[in-house]
């Protein structure tokens, strides 16, 4: 075999490139063979890639679709939006790229669809950057362990199941148990505490009236300026519902990769799985358990793995995720809930029984967990969180005996009384997130015993009175405490003095 | 029950047979399509066969122009497709106004004036 001449090789390669370029203008084309239910079956385009964007000619201009089924004889392409404009025989061309969505600061304060088109009646959004809707998650070496707190402002969560920046914490429960309320309060708290965290709320198949109420509430609370809403309604095509969380994540990743912090809320992934099931069945993919396609786990795992805390080398940004899953009759062992529970770093389980007993947020202390735990908790709240959790777990064990009030020994009765007061303390109205110092003071007031003689029904009033007095008389100390460091002896003395004085006024 | 042959398999078989000079393969294909009640796929199957022939070096090119092609234009079209045997099927359509539209089994190029006007109209919309 003759020795390969490198210069000839270079010339041959350049000639081959020139030959390819000479066929510029000829583009790959296919034709729609049939269309229906949001899927166009295309003949031709043998070089189309998976998830590549295709353009289908229609009387009103090109309609976009993306290729999801690459089969031997035809391509199944899911149409983005108006399938009524697409007819059989229409010409189809490849766009040569995968789906992207506008990303950037220009989206803050806006309500958009998964393709970045405005839904709020505002001007068209022009961004300098585009983000890939499908993108691999950051590798192991690009990550750092979660160590910074993301305060939700909800005492029960921040004290017992703390969430850190870069964590995935699932919010799971039946319908109407307050799942979205937790997400909204968390977003409001980012503005109230001026954390600088950008919120991205992805509404998947949510009623437009609910999204409208949400936008109005966020505007009232002054949160909308640091929030992006990606909205899809139940009447939107399943393809848009499928894309929504990925599009929202691309928008959040923009901030993460710049070294900033973003919070993703996916409301809810149950509807997302249902939309994906619909698409897969229409693409004639074989159904699996509960008729979901075989890759329904991968649907959510590849989404949630993109939420991470980045290493210092990559800018130390973070993307925190609060996915929401709706259960039926409290069954957390069903298919989709168990899938997402195994992916996330913990869950907050909301129970219908607790909700109707008036315990709101209706968080089940027994079934909820945060796998990151104390590493993501402020020292101040951590110092009282242990006693809180212990008090509640002891109360849960003894709760069945609460009805035997006078027949119990003193220590059992004391544990039950303490548990009832803690339960009452953890009730929190919606849209009123609490700051670090408020949480510390409230929990300390009960766990230290200062409120032991305050009737259960007066606990919330006593709490409010203590907080008001402390803010009025010791504002600097409370501001100092709000930084999150472990309280000093001086802080504790001031808090104990005020708490005891206020508690006397509420004792029965 | 025998499994159904894919169109690509049928097209490859037909293209190989046609290149070998066996024209009876078209009768065999027709019989298969009728037996399997796949007559509706005939047009698409023809495209697939043409695509296979194109891969093997014989390209059927459909050219639509407003005026007849001269020899120079035909040579340019052949040069565009590289080292392949090109069979041009020409159709004159005055409504295209000017330019030409080229379609191979898998690719297309539309440089007609009518197309440019349509593009401008859609941009206005």
Coordinates of C-alpha atoms in Angstrom, one line a residue:
Chain A
X1 CA 0.0 0.0 0.0
X2 CA 1.5 3.3 -1.0
X3 CA 2.3 5.9 1.7
X4 CA -0.6 8.3 2.2
X5 CA 0.4 11.8 1.1
X6 CA -0.9 14.3 3.6
X7 CA -1.1 17.2 1.1
X8 CA -3.2 15.0 -1.3
X9 CA -5.4 14.0 1.6
X10 CA -6.0 17.6 2.4
X11 CA -6.8 18.4 -1.3
X12 CA -9.1 15.5 -1.5
X13 CA -11.0 16.6 1.6
X14 CA -11.3 20.1 0.3
X15 CA -12.5 18.9 -3.1
X16 CA -15.1 16.7 -1.3
X17 CA -16.3 19.8 0.7
X18 CA -16.5 21.9 -2.5
X19 CA -18.6 19.2 -4.2
X20 CA -21.0 19.2 -1.2
X21 CA -21.2 23.0 -1.3
X22 CA -22.0 22.9 -5.0
X23 CA -25.3 21.3 -4.3
X24 CA -26.2 24.3 -2.0
X25 CA -29.8 25.2 -2.5
X26 CA -31.0 21.6 -2.9
X27 CA -32.6 20.9 0.5
X28 CA -34.0 17.6 1.8
X29 CA -37.7 17.5 1.4
X30 CA -40.4 15.1 2.5
X31 CA -44.2 15.0 2.2
X32 CA -46.9 14.6 4.8
X33 CA -48.6 11.3 4.2
X34 CA -51.3 11.7 6.9
X35 CA -52.0 14.0 9.8
X36 CA -54.2 13.8 12.8
X37 CA -54.3 14.1 16.6
X38 CA -51.3 16.4 16.6
X39 CA -49.1 14.0 14.7
X40 CA -47.9 14.4 11.1
X41 CA -46.5 11.3 9.4
X42 CA -43.9 12.3 6.9
X43 CA -42.4 10.3 4.1
X44 CA -38.9 11.1 3.1
X45 CA -36.3 13.1 5.1
X46 CA -34.1 10.1 5.7
X47 CA -31.4 12.3 7.3
X48 CA -33.7 13.8 9.9
X49 CA -32.4 13.6 13.4
X50 CA -34.2 12.7 16.6
X51 CA -36.0 15.8 18.0
X52 CA -35.0 17.8 15.0
X53 CA -37.3 20.7 14.0
X54 CA -39.2 20.2 10.8
X55 CA -41.1 22.9 8.9
X56 CA -44.4 21.9 7.2
X57 CA -45.7 24.2 4.5
X58 CA -49.3 25.4 5.0
X59 CA -51.5 28.1 3.5
X60 CA -50.8 30.4 6.4
X61 CA -47.0 29.9 6.5
X62 CA -44.7 27.2 7.8
X63 CA -45.8 25.2 10.8
X64 CA -43.2 23.7 13.0
X65 CA -43.0 20.1 14.2
X66 CA -40.3 18.0 15.8
X67 CA -39.4 14.5 14.7
X68 CA -40.0 12.0 17.5
X69 CA -40.5 8.7 15.7
X70 CA -37.8 7.8 13.2
X71 CA -39.1 4.7 11.5
X72 CA -38.0 2.7 8.5
X73 CA -40.7 4.1 6.2
X74 CA -41.8 7.3 7.7
X75 CA -41.2 9.9 10.4
X76 CA -43.7 10.7 13.2
X77 CA -43.5 14.4 13.8
X78 CA -45.4 16.1 16.6
X79 CA -46.9 19.4 15.5
X80 CA -46.3 22.4 17.7
X81 CA -49.6 24.1 17.8
X82 CA -52.0 24.5 14.8
X83 CA -52.4 21.1 13.3
X84 CA -55.5 22.3 11.5
X85 CA -53.4 24.2 9.0
X86 CA -51.4 21.1 8.0
X87 CA -52.8 18.8 5.2
X88 CA -51.7 15.6 3.6
X89 CA -49.3 16.2 0.7
X90 CA -47.7 19.3 2.3
X91 CA -44.0 19.7 1.8
X92 CA -41.8 19.2 4.8
X93 CA -38.2 20.5 5.2
X94 CA -35.6 20.1 7.9
X95 CA -34.6 23.1 9.8
X96 CA -31.3 21.5 10.7
X97 CA -31.5 22.3 14.4
X98 CA -33.1 21.1 17.5
X99 CA -35.7 23.0 19.5
X100 CA -34.5 26.1 21.2
X101 CA -36.3 28.8 23.3
X102 CA -35.5 32.4 24.0
X103 CA -33.6 32.8 27.3
X104 CA -32.4 35.9 29.2
X105 CA -33.3 38.7 31.5
X106 CA -35.8 40.0 28.9
X107 CA -38.2 37.2 30.0
X108 CA -38.4 38.4 33.6
X109 CA -41.9 39.6 34.5
X110 CA -43.4 38.0 31.4
X111 CA -45.9 35.1 30.8
X112 CA -44.9 33.1 27.8
X113 CA -45.7 29.8 26.1
X114 CA -43.1 27.0 25.8
X115 CA -41.8 28.4 22.6
X116 CA -41.2 31.8 24.2
X117 CA -44.1 33.6 22.6
X118 CA -45.8 36.1 24.9
X119 CA -49.2 35.3 26.4
X120 CA -49.6 38.4 28.5
X121 CA -50.4 40.8 25.8
X122 CA -47.1 42.5 26.0
X123 CA -44.6 43.2 23.2
X124 CA -42.8 40.4 21.4
X125 CA -39.8 39.2 23.3
X126 CA -36.4 39.6 21.7
X127 CA -33.6 38.0 23.6
X128 CA -29.9 37.9 22.8
X129 CA -29.6 34.2 23.6
X130 CA -31.4 30.9 22.8
X131 CA -31.3 27.9 25.1
X132 CA -31.6 24.3 24.2
X133 CA -34.9 22.7 25.3
X134 CA -33.2 19.3 25.6
X135 CA -29.8 19.5 27.1
X136 CA -27.7 17.0 29.0
X137 CA -27.3 17.5 32.8
X138 CA -24.1 18.8 34.3
X139 CA -21.6 16.0 35.0
X140 CA -20.4 15.0 38.5
X141 CA -17.2 17.1 38.4
X142 CA -19.2 20.2 37.6
X143 CA -21.3 20.0 40.7
X144 CA -20.9 21.0 44.3
X145 CA -22.8 19.6 47.2
X146 CA -25.9 21.6 48.3
X147 CA -24.9 23.8 51.2
X148 CA -26.8 27.1 50.8
X149 CA -30.3 27.4 52.2
X150 CA -33.3 28.2 50.0
X151 CA -35.7 29.7 52.5
X152 CA -39.4 29.0 51.7
X153 CA -40.6 31.2 54.5
X154 CA -42.8 28.3 55.7
X155 CA -41.8 27.4 59.2
X156 CA -42.7 23.7 59.0
X157 CA -40.5 23.3 55.9
X158 CA -37.5 25.5 56.9
X159 CA -37.3 24.0 60.3
X160 CA -37.9 20.3 59.7
X161 CA -37.4 19.6 55.9
X162 CA -35.0 22.4 54.9
X163 CA -34.4 22.9 51.2
X164 CA -31.0 23.9 49.8
X165 CA -30.1 25.7 46.5
X166 CA -29.6 23.1 43.9
X167 CA -31.9 20.5 45.6
X168 CA -35.0 18.8 44.1
X169 CA -37.7 18.7 46.7
X170 CA -41.0 17.1 45.6
X171 CA -44.3 18.6 46.8
X172 CA -46.8 15.7 46.7
X173 CA -50.4 15.4 47.8
X174 CA -54.1 15.0 46.7
X175 CA -56.0 17.7 44.9
X176 CA -56.7 20.9 46.9
X177 CA -54.2 20.2 49.7
X178 CA -52.1 23.4 49.2
X179 CA -49.3 22.2 46.9
X180 CA -49.3 25.3 44.7
X181 CA -49.7 27.5 47.8
X182 CA -46.3 26.2 49.1
X183 CA -44.7 27.0 45.8
X184 CA -46.3 30.5 45.7
X185 CA -45.2 31.3 49.2
X186 CA -41.7 30.2 48.4
X187 CA -41.6 32.5 45.4
X188 CA -43.0 35.4 47.5
X189 CA -40.3 34.8 50.1
X190 CA -37.5 35.2 47.6
X191 CA -38.8 38.8 46.9
X192 CA -39.5 39.6 50.6
X193 CA -36.1 38.4 51.8
X194 CA -34.4 39.9 48.7
X195 CA -32.5 36.8 48.0
X196 CA -32.0 37.5 44.3
X197 CA -33.3 34.1 43.4
X198 CA -35.1 34.1 40.0
X199 CA -38.4 32.2 40.0
X200 CA -39.5 30.2 37.0
X201 CA -43.0 28.8 37.4
X202 CA -44.1 26.3 34.8
X203 CA -47.8 25.7 34.6
X204 CA -48.5 22.4 32.8
X205 CA -52.1 22.1 31.8
X206 CA -53.3 24.5 34.4
X207 CA -56.6 26.4 34.1
X208 CA -56.0 29.8 32.6
X209 CA -58.1 31.3 35.4
X210 CA -55.7 29.8 38.0
X211 CA -52.7 31.2 36.1
X212 CA -54.3 34.7 35.9
X213 CA -55.0 34.6 39.7
X214 CA -51.4 33.6 40.3
X215 CA -50.0 36.4 38.1
X216 CA -52.2 39.0 39.9
X217 CA -51.1 37.7 43.3
X218 CA -47.4 37.8 42.3
X219 CA -47.8 41.4 41.1
X220 CA -49.5 42.4 44.3
X221 CA -46.6 40.9 46.3
X222 CA -44.0 42.5 44.1
X223 CA -42.6 39.2 43.0
X224 CA -43.4 39.3 39.3
X225 CA -40.3 41.3 38.4
X226 CA -38.1 38.4 39.3
X227 CA -40.4 35.7 37.9
X228 CA -40.9 34.0 34.6
X229 CA -44.1 32.1 34.0
X230 CA -44.3 29.4 31.3
X231 CA -47.9 28.7 30.8
X232 CA -49.9 25.9 29.1
X233 CA -53.6 25.3 29.5
X234 CA -55.5 22.0 29.2
X235 CA -56.7 23.1 25.7
X236 CA -53.2 23.4 24.4
X237 CA -51.7 20.7 22.2
X238 CA -50.1 17.8 24.2
X239 CA -46.8 18.7 22.5
X240 CA -46.7 22.1 24.2
X241 CA -47.5 20.5 27.6
X242 CA -44.7 18.1 27.0
X243 CA -42.2 20.8 26.1
X244 CA -43.2 23.3 28.9
X245 CA -41.0 22.0 31.7
X246 CA -38.0 21.6 29.5
X247 CA -38.4 25.1 28.1
X248 CA -38.8 26.5 31.6
X249 CA -35.6 24.7 32.7
X250 CA -33.7 26.2 29.7
X251 CA -34.8 29.6 31.0
X252 CA -33.6 28.8 34.5
X253 CA -30.3 27.3 33.3
X254 CA -29.5 30.7 31.8
X255 CA -29.3 32.2 35.2
X256 CA -27.6 29.2 36.8
X257 CA -24.9 29.2 34.2
X258 CA -24.2 32.9 34.9
X259 CA -23.5 32.2 38.5
X260 CA -26.9 33.3 39.7
X261 CA -29.6 31.3 41.5
X262 CA -33.0 30.2 40.1
X263 CA -36.0 28.3 41.4
X264 CA -38.0 26.0 39.1
X265 CA -41.6 25.1 40.0
X266 CA -43.2 22.4 37.8
X267 CA -47.0 22.4 38.4
X268 CA -47.6 19.6 37.9
X269 CA -45.6 16.7 36.6
X270 CA -48.6 14.4 36.8
X271 CA -50.2 16.3 33.9
X272 CA -46.9 16.3 32.2
X273 CA -46.8 12.5 32.3
X274 CA -50.3 12.3 31.0
X275 CA -49.6 14.6 28.1
X276 CA -46.5 12.5 27.2
X277 CA -48.6 9.3 27.4
X278 CA -51.0 10.8 25.0
X279 CA -48.3 11.7 22.6
X280 CA -46.6 8.4 22.8
X281 CA -49.8 6.4 22.2
X282 CA -50.6 8.6 19.2
X283 CA -47.1 7.9 17.9
X284 CA -48.0 4.2 18.2
X285 CA -45.3 3.5 20.7
X286 CA -45.9 0.4 22.8
X287 CA -47.7 1.1 26.1
X288 CA -46.4 -0.1 29.4
X289 CA -47.7 0.0 32.9
X290 CA -50.9 2.1 33.2
X291 CA -50.4 2.7 29.4
X292 CA -47.5 5.0 30.0
X293 CA -44.6 4.6 27.6
X294 CA -41.6 2.7 28.8
X295 CA -39.4 5.8 29.1
X296 CA -41.7 7.8 31.4
X297 CA -39.1 7.6 34.1
X298 CA -36.5 9.1 31.8
X299 CA -39.0 11.8 31.0
X300 CA -38.7 13.2 34.5
X301 CA -35.2 12.1 35.4
X302 CA -33.6 14.0 32.6
X303 CA -35.6 17.0 33.5
X304 CA -34.8 17.0 37.2
X305 CA -31.1 16.2 36.9
X306 CA -30.6 19.6 35.2
X307 CA -31.4 21.2 38.6
X308 CA -28.1 21.3 40.4
X309 CA -25.6 23.3 42.4
X310 CA -22.6 24.1 40.3
X311 CA -19.0 24.0 41.4
X312 CA -17.1 27.2 42.0
X313 CA -15.2 26.6 38.8
X314 CA -18.5 26.9 36.8
X315 CA -19.7 30.0 38.7
X316 CA -21.3 28.4 41.7
X317 CA -24.8 29.1 40.4
X318 CA -27.7 26.9 41.3
X319 CA -31.0 25.7 39.9
X320 CA -33.4 24.4 42.6
X321 CA -36.5 22.4 41.6
X322 CA -39.9 22.1 43.4
X323 CA -41.7 19.6 41.2
X324 CA -45.4 19.0 42.2
X325 CA -47.2 15.6 41.8
X326 CA -50.9 15.1 42.4
X327 CA -51.8 11.8 44.0
X328 CA -55.2 10.0 44.0
X329 CA -56.6 9.2 47.5
X330 CA -53.2 9.7 49.1
X331 CA -51.6 6.8 47.2
X332 CA -47.9 7.7 47.1
X333 CA -47.0 4.2 46.0
X334 CA -48.6 4.7 42.5
X335 CA -46.5 4.6 39.4
X336 CA -45.7 8.2 38.6
X337 CA -45.4 9.3 42.3
X338 CA -42.9 6.6 43.1
X339 CA -40.9 7.4 40.0
X340 CA -40.5 11.1 40.9
X341 CA -39.9 10.3 44.6
X342 CA -37.0 8.1 43.6
X343 CA -35.5 10.9 41.5
X344 CA -35.9 13.8 43.9
X345 CA -33.9 14.7 47.1
X346 CA -36.9 14.5 49.4
X347 CA -40.6 15.2 49.4
X348 CA -43.1 17.3 51.3
X349 CA -46.2 15.2 51.7
X350 CA -49.5 17.0 52.1
X351 CA -52.4 15.1 53.7
X352 CA -56.1 15.8 53.1
X353 CA -57.0 14.8 56.6
X354 CA -54.7 17.4 58.1
X355 CA -56.0 20.1 55.7
X356 CA -59.6 19.5 56.8
X357 CA -58.5 19.5 60.5
X358 CA -57.4 23.1 59.8
X359 CA -53.7 22.3 59.9
X360 CA -52.4 24.3 57.0
X361 CA -49.9 23.9 55.5
X362 CA -51.1 20.3 55.8
X363 CA -47.6 18.8 55.9
X364 CA -47.2 15.3 57.2
X365 CA -44.2 15.3 59.5
X366 CA -44.0 11.6 59.4
X367 CA -43.9 11.0 55.6
X368 CA -42.0 14.2 54.6
X369 CA -38.2 14.2 54.4
X370 CA -35.4 16.3 53.0
X371 CA -32.4 14.2 52.1
X372 CA -30.1 17.3 52.2
X373 CA -31.2 18.2 55.7
X374 CA -29.1 20.3 58.0
X375 CA -26.4 21.1 55.4
X376 CA -28.9 23.4 53.8
X377 CA -30.3 25.0 56.9
X378 CA -29.4 28.3 58.6
X379 CA -27.6 27.8 61.9
X380 CA -30.3 29.8 63.7
X381 CA -33.2 27.6 62.6
X382 CA -31.1 24.5 62.9
X383 CA -30.6 25.2 66.6
X384 CA -34.3 24.9 67.3
X385 CA -35.3 22.5 64.5
X386 CA -34.1 19.4 66.2
X387 CA -36.3 20.0 69.3
X388 CA -39.2 20.8 67.1
X389 CA -38.9 17.6 65.1
X390 CA -38.4 15.6 68.3
X391 CA -41.4 17.1 70.0
X392 CA -43.6 16.4 67.0
X393 CA -42.5 12.8 66.6
X394 CA -43.1 12.1 70.3
X395 CA -46.5 13.7 69.9
X396 CA -47.3 11.5 66.9
X397 CA -46.6 8.4 68.9
X398 CA -48.8 9.5 71.7
X399 CA -51.5 11.2 69.7
X400 CA -53.8 8.2 70.1
X401 CA -53.7 8.6 73.9
X402 CA -54.6 12.3 73.8
X403 CA -58.3 11.4 74.4
X404 CA -57.4 9.8 77.8
X405 CA -56.3 13.2 79.2
X406 CA -56.8 12.7 82.9
X407 CA -55.6 9.1 83.0
X408 CA -52.0 9.8 81.7
X409 CA -48.9 10.3 83.7
X410 CA -47.4 13.8 83.9
X411 CA -44.6 13.3 81.4
X412 CA -46.8 11.8 78.8
X413 CA -49.3 14.6 79.3
X414 CA -46.5 17.1 79.0
X415 CA -45.4 15.6 75.7
X416 CA -48.9 15.7 74.3
X417 CA -49.4 19.3 75.4
X418 CA -46.1 20.3 73.9
X419 CA -47.0 18.5 70.6
X420 CA -50.4 20.2 70.4
X421 CA -48.7 23.6 70.9
X422 CA -46.1 22.9 68.2
X423 CA -48.8 21.8 65.8
X424 CA -50.7 24.9 66.4
X425 CA -47.6 27.0 66.0
X426 CA -46.8 25.5 62.6
X427 CA -50.1 26.7 61.2
X428 CA -49.3 29.5 58.8
X429 CA -51.6 31.7 56.7
X430 CA -51.0 31.8 52.9
X431 CA -48.9 34.6 51.4
X432 CA -47.3 35.3 54.8
X433 CA -43.8 33.8 54.6
X434 CA -41.7 34.2 57.7
X435 CA -38.2 35.4 58.0
X436 CA -35.4 33.6 59.7
X437 CA -35.6 35.5 63.0
X438 CA -39.4 35.1 63.1
X439 CA -39.1 31.4 62.7
X440 CA -36.4 31.1 65.3
X441 CA -38.2 33.1 67.9
X442 CA -41.5 31.3 67.3
X443 CA -40.1 27.8 67.6
X444 CA -37.9 28.7 70.5
X445 CA -40.8 30.2 72.4
X446 CA -42.6 26.8 72.4
X447 CA -39.6 24.4 72.7
X448 CA -38.2 26.4 75.6
X449 CA -41.4 25.9 77.5
X450 CA -42.3 29.6 77.7
X451 CA -45.7 28.9 76.1
X452 CA -46.5 25.8 78.1
X453 CA -49.2 27.6 80.1
X454 CA -50.7 29.4 77.1
X455 CA -53.9 27.6 75.9
X456 CA -53.5 26.0 72.5
X457 CA -56.1 28.2 70.9
X458 CA -54.1 31.3 72.0
X459 CA -50.7 30.2 70.7
X460 CA -50.9 32.1 67.3
X461 CA -52.0 35.3 69.1
X462 CA -49.1 34.9 71.6
X463 CA -46.7 34.3 68.7
X464 CA -47.8 37.4 66.9
X465 CA -47.5 39.5 70.1
X466 CA -44.0 38.3 70.8
X467 CA -42.9 39.0 67.2
X468 CA -44.4 42.5 67.3
X469 CA -42.8 43.3 70.6
X470 CA -39.4 42.1 69.6
X471 CA -39.4 44.0 66.3
X472 CA -40.6 47.1 68.0
X473 CA -38.1 47.1 70.9
X474 CA -35.1 45.1 69.7
X475 CA -35.1 45.6 65.9
X476 CA -31.3 45.7 65.6
X477 CA -30.9 42.4 67.4
X478 CA -33.6 40.8 65.3
X479 CA -31.9 42.1 62.1
X480 CA -28.7 40.5 63.4
X481 CA -30.4 37.3 64.1
X482 CA -32.0 37.4 60.6
X483 CA -28.5 36.9 59.0
X484 CA -28.9 33.2 60.0
X485 CA -26.0 32.7 62.4
X486 CA -26.4 30.8 65.6
X487 CA -28.0 33.1 68.2
X488 CA -25.7 34.5 70.9
X489 CA -26.4 34.4 74.6
X490 CA -27.5 38.0 74.4
X491 CA -30.0 37.2 71.7
X492 CA -31.4 34.3 73.7
X493 CA -31.7 36.4 76.9
X494 CA -33.6 39.2 75.1
X495 CA -35.9 36.7 73.4
X496 CA -36.6 34.8 76.6
X497 CA -37.4 37.9 78.6
X498 CA -39.9 39.2 76.0
X499 CA -41.4 35.8 75.5
X500 CA -42.1 35.2 79.2
X501 CA -43.6 38.6 79.6
X502 CA -45.9 38.3 76.6
X503 CA -46.8 34.7 77.5
X504 CA -48.1 35.8 80.9
X505 CA -50.8 37.9 79.2
X506 CA -52.1 34.9 77.3
X507 CA -52.1 32.3 80.0
X508 CA -55.5 30.8 80.9
Chain B
X1 CA -48.9 -15.0 9.1
X2 CA -46.0 -13.5 7.1
X3 CA -44.9 -10.1 8.3
X4 CA -45.4 -7.2 6.0
X5 CA -42.4 -6.0 4.1
X6 CA -41.5 -2.4 4.6
X7 CA -41.6 0.0 1.7
X8 CA -37.8 0.6 2.0
X9 CA -37.2 -3.2 1.6
X10 CA -39.5 -3.4 -1.4
X11 CA -37.9 -0.3 -2.9
X12 CA -34.4 -1.6 -2.5
X13 CA -35.3 -4.9 -4.0
X14 CA -37.1 -3.2 -6.9
X15 CA -34.2 -0.8 -7.6
X16 CA -31.6 -3.6 -7.6
X17 CA -33.7 -5.7 -10.0
X18 CA -34.3 -2.7 -12.3
X19 CA -30.6 -2.0 -12.4
X20 CA -30.0 -5.6 -13.3
X21 CA -32.4 -5.2 -16.2
X22 CA -35.3 -7.1 -14.8
X23 CA -38.4 -5.0 -15.7
X24 CA -40.8 -7.7 -14.7
X25 CA -40.2 -6.7 -11.1
X26 CA -42.8 -3.9 -11.6
X27 CA -45.5 -6.5 -12.3
X28 CA -44.5 -8.4 -9.2
X29 CA -44.6 -5.3 -7.1
X30 CA -48.0 -4.4 -8.5
X31 CA -49.3 -7.9 -7.6
X32 CA -47.9 -7.6 -4.1
X33 CA -49.5 -4.2 -3.5
X34 CA -52.9 -5.5 -4.7
X35 CA -52.7 -8.6 -2.6
X36 CA -51.8 -6.7 0.5
X37 CA -54.3 -4.0 -0.3
X38 CA -51.5 -1.4 -0.3
X39 CA -52.4 0.2 -3.6
X40 CA -52.5 3.6 -1.9
X41 CA -48.8 3.4 -1.2
X42 CA -47.9 3.1 -4.9
X43 CA -46.9 6.7 -5.4
X44 CA -44.8 6.8 -2.2
X45 CA -43.2 3.5 -3.3
X46 CA -42.2 5.0 -6.6
X47 CA -40.5 7.8 -4.7
X48 CA -38.7 5.3 -2.5
X49 CA -37.6 3.3 -5.6
X50 CA -36.3 6.5 -7.2
X51 CA -34.5 7.4 -4.0
X52 CA -32.8 4.0 -4.1
X53 CA -31.9 4.4 -7.7
X54 CA -30.5 7.9 -6.9
X55 CA -28.3 6.3 -4.2
X56 CA -27.1 3.8 -6.9
X57 CA -26.2 6.7 -9.2
X58 CA -29.3 7.1 -11.4
X59 CA -31.2 10.2 -10.5
X60 CA -34.6 11.2 -11.9
X61 CA -35.0 15.0 -11.8
X62 CA -38.3 16.7 -12.3
X63 CA -37.8 20.2 -13.6
X64 CA -40.6 22.8 -13.8
X65 CA -39.9 26.0 -15.6
X66 CA -41.7 28.9 -17.1
X67 CA -39.9 28.4 -20.4
X68 CA -38.2 25.4 -22.0
X69 CA -34.7 24.5 -20.7
X70 CA -31.8 25.1 -23.0
X71 CA -28.8 22.7 -23.3
X72 CA -26.7 24.9 -21.0
X73 CA -29.3 24.8 -18.2
X74 CA -29.5 21.1 -18.5
X75 CA -25.8 20.8 -18.2
X76 CA -25.8 23.0 -15.1
X77 CA -28.5 20.8 -13.5
X78 CA -26.4 17.7 -14.2
X79 CA -23.3 19.3 -12.8
X80 CA -25.3 20.2 -9.6
X81 CA -26.0 16.6 -8.9
X82 CA -22.4 15.4 -9.2
X83 CA -21.2 12.2 -10.8
X84 CA -24.6 10.6 -11.4
X85 CA -26.6 9.7 -14.4
X86 CA -29.3 12.3 -14.6
X87 CA -32.7 11.7 -16.2
X88 CA -34.5 15.1 -16.6
X89 CA -38.3 15.2 -16.8
X90 CA -39.2 18.7 -17.9
X91 CA -42.6 20.4 -17.5
X92 CA -43.3 24.0 -18.7
X93 CA -45.6 26.0 -16.4
X94 CA -45.9 29.6 -17.4
X95 CA -47.5 30.5 -14.1
X96 CA -44.1 30.1 -12.5
X97 CA -43.2 33.4 -14.3
X98 CA -39.5 32.8 -14.3
X99 CA -36.7 30.7 -12.7
X100 CA -37.0 26.9 -12.2
X101 CA -38.1 24.3 -9.7
X102 CA -36.0 21.2 -9.3
X103 CA -37.1 18.1 -7.5
X104 CA -35.2 14.8 -7.0
X105 CA -36.6 11.9 -5.0
X106 CA -35.3 13.3 -1.8
X107 CA -34.4 16.9 -2.4
X108 CA -35.9 20.0 -3.9
X109 CA -34.9 23.5 -5.0
X110 CA -37.4 26.2 -5.8
X111 CA -35.9 29.3 -7.4
X112 CA -39.0 30.4 -9.3
X113 CA -40.2 34.0 -9.3
X114 CA -43.6 32.7 -8.2
X115 CA -42.0 31.3 -5.0
X116 CA -40.2 34.5 -4.3
X117 CA -43.4 36.4 -4.6
X118 CA -45.1 34.0 -2.3
X119 CA -42.4 34.3 0.3
X120 CA -42.8 38.1 0.2
X121 CA -46.5 37.8 0.6
X122 CA -46.1 35.5 3.6
X123 CA -43.6 37.9 5.2
X124 CA -46.2 40.7 4.9
X125 CA -48.7 38.4 6.7

